[in-house]
PDB file of C-alpha atoms and ligand atoms in Angstrom:
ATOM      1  CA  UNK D  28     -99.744  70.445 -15.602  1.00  0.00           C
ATOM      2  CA  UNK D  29    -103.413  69.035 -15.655  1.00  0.00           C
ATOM      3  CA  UNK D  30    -103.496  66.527 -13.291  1.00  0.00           C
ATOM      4  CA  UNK D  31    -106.313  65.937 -11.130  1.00  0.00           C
ATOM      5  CA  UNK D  32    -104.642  64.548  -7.773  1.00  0.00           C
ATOM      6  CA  UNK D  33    -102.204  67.353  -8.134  1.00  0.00           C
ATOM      7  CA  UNK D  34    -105.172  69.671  -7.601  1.00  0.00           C
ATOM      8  CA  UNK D  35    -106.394  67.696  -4.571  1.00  0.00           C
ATOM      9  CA  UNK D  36    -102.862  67.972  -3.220  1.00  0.00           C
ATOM     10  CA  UNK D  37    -103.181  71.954  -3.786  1.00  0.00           C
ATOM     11  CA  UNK D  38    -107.131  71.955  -2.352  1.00  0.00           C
ATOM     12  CA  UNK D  39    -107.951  73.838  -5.693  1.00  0.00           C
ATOM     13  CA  UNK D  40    -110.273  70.139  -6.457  1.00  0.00           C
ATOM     14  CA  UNK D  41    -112.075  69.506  -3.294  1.00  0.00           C
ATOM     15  CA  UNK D  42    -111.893  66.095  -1.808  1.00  0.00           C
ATOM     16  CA  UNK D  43    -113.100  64.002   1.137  1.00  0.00           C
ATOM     17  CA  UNK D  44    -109.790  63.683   3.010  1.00  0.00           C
ATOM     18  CA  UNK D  45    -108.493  60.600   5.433  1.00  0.00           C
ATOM     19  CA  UNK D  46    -105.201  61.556   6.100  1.00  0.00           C
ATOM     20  CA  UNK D  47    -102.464  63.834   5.267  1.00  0.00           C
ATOM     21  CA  UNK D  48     -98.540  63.984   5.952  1.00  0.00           C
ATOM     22  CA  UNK D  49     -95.776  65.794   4.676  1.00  0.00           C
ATOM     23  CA  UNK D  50     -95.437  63.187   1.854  1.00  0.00           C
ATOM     24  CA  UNK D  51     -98.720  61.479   1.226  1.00  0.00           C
ATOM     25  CA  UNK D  52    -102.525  62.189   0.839  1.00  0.00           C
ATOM     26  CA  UNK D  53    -105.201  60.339   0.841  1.00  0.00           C
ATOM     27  CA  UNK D  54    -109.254  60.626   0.188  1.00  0.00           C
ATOM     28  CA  UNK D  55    -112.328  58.764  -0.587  1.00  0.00           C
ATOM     29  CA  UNK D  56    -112.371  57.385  -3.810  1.00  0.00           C
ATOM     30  CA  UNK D  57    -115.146  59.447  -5.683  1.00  0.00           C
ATOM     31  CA  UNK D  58    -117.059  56.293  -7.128  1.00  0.00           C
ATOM     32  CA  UNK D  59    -116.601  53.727  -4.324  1.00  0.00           C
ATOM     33  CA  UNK D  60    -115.875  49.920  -5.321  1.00  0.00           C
ATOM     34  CA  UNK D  61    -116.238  48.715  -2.418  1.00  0.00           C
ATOM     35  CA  UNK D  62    -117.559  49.706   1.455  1.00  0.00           C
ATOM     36  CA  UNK D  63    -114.153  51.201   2.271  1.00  0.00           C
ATOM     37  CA  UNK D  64    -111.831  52.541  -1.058  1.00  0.00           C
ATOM     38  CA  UNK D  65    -110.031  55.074  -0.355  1.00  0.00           C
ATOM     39  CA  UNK D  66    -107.144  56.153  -2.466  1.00  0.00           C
ATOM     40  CA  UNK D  67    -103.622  56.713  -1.412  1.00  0.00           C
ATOM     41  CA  UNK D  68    -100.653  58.934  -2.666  1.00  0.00           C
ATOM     42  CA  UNK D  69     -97.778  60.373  -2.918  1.00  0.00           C
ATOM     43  CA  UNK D  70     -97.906  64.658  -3.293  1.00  0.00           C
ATOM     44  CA  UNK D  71     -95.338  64.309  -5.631  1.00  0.00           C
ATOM     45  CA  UNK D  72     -96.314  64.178  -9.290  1.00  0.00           C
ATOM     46  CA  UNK D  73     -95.161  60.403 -10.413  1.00  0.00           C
ATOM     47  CA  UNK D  74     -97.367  59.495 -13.628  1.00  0.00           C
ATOM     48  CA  UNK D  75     -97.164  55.711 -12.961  1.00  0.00           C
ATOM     49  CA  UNK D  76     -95.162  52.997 -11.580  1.00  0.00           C
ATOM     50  CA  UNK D  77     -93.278  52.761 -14.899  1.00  0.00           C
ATOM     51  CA  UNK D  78     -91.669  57.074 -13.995  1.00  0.00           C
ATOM     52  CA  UNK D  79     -90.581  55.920 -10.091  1.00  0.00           C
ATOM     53  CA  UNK D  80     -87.548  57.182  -9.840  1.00  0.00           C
ATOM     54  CA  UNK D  81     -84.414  56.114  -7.359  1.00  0.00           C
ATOM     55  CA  UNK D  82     -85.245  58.877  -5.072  1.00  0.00           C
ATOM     56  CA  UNK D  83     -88.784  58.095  -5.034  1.00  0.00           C
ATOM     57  CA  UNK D  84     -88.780  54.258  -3.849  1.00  0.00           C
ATOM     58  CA  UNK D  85     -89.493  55.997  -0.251  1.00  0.00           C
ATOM     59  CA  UNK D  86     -92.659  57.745  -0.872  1.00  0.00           C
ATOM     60  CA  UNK D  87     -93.876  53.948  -1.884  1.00  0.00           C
ATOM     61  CA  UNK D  88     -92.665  52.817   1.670  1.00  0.00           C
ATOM     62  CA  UNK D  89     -94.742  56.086   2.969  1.00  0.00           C
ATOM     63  CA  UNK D  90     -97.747  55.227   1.285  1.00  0.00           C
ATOM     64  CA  UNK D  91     -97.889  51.992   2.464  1.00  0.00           C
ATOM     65  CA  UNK D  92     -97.609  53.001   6.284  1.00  0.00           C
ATOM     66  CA  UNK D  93    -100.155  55.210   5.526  1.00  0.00           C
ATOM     67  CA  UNK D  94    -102.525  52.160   4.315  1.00  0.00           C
ATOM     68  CA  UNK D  95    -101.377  50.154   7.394  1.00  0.00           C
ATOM     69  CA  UNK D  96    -102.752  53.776   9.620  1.00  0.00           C
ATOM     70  CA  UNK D  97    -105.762  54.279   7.872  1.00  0.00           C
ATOM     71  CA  UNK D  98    -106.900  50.182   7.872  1.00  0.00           C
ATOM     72  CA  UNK D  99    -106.650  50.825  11.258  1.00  0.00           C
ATOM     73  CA  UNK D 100    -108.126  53.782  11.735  1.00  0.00           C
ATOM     74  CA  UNK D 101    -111.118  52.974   9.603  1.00  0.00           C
ATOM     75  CA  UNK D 102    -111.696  49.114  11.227  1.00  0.00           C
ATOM     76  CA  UNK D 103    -110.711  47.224   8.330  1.00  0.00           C
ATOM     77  CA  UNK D 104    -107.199  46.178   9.524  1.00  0.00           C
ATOM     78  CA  UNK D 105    -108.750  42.648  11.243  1.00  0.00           C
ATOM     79  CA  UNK D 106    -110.604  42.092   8.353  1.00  0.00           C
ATOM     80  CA  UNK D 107    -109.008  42.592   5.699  1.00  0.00           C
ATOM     81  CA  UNK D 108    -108.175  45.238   2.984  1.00  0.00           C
ATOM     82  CA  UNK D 109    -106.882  44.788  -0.680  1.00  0.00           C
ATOM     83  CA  UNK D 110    -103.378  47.314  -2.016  1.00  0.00           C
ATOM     84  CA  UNK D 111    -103.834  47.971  -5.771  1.00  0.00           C
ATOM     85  CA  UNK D 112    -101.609  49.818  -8.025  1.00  0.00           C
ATOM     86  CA  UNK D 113    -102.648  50.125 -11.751  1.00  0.00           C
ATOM     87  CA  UNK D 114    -100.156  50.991 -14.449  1.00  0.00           C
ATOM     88  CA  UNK D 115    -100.554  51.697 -17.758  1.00  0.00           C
ATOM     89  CA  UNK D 116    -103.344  50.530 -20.325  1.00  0.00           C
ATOM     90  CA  UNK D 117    -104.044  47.490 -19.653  1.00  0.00           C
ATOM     91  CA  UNK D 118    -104.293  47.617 -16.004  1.00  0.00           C
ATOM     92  CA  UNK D 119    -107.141  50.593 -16.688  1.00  0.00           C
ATOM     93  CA  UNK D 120    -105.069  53.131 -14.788  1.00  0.00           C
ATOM     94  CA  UNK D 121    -106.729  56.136 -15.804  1.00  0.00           C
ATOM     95  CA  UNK D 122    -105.310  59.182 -13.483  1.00  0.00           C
ATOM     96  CA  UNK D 123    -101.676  59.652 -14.269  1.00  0.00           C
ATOM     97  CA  UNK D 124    -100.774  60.442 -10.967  1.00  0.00           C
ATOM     98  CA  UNK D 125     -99.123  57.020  -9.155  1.00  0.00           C
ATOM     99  CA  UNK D 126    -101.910  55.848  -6.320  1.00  0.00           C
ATOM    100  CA  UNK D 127    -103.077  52.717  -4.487  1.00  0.00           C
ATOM    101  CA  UNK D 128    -106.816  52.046  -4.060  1.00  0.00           C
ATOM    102  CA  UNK D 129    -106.884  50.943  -0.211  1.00  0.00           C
ATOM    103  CA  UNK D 130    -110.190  48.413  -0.296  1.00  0.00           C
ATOM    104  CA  UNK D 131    -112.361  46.700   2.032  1.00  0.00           C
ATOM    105  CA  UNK D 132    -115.288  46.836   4.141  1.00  0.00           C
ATOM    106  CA  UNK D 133    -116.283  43.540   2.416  1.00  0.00           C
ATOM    107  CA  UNK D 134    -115.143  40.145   1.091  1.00  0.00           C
ATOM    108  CA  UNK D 135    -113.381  41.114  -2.032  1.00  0.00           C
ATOM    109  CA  UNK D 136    -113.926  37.690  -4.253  1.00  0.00           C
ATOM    110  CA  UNK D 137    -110.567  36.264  -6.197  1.00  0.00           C
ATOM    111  CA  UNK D 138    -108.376  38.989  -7.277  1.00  0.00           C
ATOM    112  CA  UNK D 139    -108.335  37.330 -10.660  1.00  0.00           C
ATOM    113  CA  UNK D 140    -112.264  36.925 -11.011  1.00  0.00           C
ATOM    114  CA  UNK D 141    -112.212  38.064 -14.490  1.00  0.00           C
ATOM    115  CA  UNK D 142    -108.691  38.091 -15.942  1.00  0.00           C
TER     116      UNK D 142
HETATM  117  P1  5GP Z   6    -107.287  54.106 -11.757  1.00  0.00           P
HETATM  118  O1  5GP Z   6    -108.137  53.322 -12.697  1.00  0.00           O
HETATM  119  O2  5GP Z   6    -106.506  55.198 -12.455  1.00  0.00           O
HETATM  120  O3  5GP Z   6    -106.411  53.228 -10.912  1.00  0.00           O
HETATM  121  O4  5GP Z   6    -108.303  54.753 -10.755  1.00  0.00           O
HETATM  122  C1  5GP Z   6    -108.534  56.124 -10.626  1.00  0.00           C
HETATM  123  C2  5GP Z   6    -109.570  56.302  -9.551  1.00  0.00           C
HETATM  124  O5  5GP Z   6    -109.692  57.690  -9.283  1.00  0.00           O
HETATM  125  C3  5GP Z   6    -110.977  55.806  -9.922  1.00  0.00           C
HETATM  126  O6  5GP Z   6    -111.396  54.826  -8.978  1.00  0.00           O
HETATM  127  C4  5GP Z   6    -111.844  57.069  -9.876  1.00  0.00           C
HETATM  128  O7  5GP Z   6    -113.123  56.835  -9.339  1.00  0.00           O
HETATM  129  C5  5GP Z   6    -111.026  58.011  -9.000  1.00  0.00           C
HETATM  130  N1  5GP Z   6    -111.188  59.420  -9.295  1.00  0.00           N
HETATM  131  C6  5GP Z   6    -111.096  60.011 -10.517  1.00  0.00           C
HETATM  132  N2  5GP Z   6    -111.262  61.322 -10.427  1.00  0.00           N
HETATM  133  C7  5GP Z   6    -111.454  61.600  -9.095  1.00  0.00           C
HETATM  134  C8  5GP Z   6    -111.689  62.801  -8.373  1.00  0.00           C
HETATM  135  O8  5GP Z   6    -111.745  63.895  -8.911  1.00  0.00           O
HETATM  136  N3  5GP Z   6    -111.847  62.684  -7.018  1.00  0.00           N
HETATM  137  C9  5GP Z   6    -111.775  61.471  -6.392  1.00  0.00           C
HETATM  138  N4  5GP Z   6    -111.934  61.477  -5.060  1.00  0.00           N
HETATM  139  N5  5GP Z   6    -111.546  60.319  -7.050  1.00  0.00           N
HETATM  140  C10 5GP Z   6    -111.398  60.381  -8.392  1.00  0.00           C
HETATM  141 ZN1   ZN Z   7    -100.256  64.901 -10.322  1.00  0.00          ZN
END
């Protein structure tokens, strides 16, 4: 399979690790929206929110308590971070491999702005 985060999982794609655990990685996101945007997930192959499976609802939970961790690790947790999942087309998701864009550093503006 060709997937990108898959090869950061591996280490064959290099990448600017945060933090790692048995079920989740997470790295700096390689165009930066924001002071802080890291991204966040599972090392299982999951294409999307729309393929979570029953056996997978846990790796969700995991990669949230790794978001709580790293906010904290990286100063943002007092002032405030952003969780964002995009699935599918219309959300712009455009790596196949399920992940949540931890953001912050900065005020974010309206989630909405835009839609
Ligand atoms: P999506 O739109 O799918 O939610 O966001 C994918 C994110 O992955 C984008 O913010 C993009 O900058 C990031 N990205 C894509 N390829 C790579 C890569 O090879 N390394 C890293 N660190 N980030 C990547
Ligand atoms: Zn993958």
């Amino acid at each position: 399979m060709d997937c990108i985060f898959c090869k950061i999982v591996e280490g064959s794609v290099p990448s600017k690790k945060v933090f790692e655990n048995e079920h989740v990685v997470a790295f700096h996101d390689i165009q930066p929206a924001a002071p802080v945007h890291i991204l966040i997930i599972p090392k299982k192959h999951i294409a999307s929110m729309n393929d979570v499976q029953q056996e997978d609802w846990h790796l969700l939970g995991e990669v949230h308590r790794a978001a709580q961790h790293i906010a904290a690790e990286l100063g943002i947790a007092e002032s405030g971070y952003r969780l964002v999942n995009n699935c599918g087309k219309d959300s712009g998701q455009i790596v196949f491999h399920i992940h949540y864009h931890l953001l912050g550093g900065k005020p974010l503006g309206p989630l909405l702005a835009g839609a």
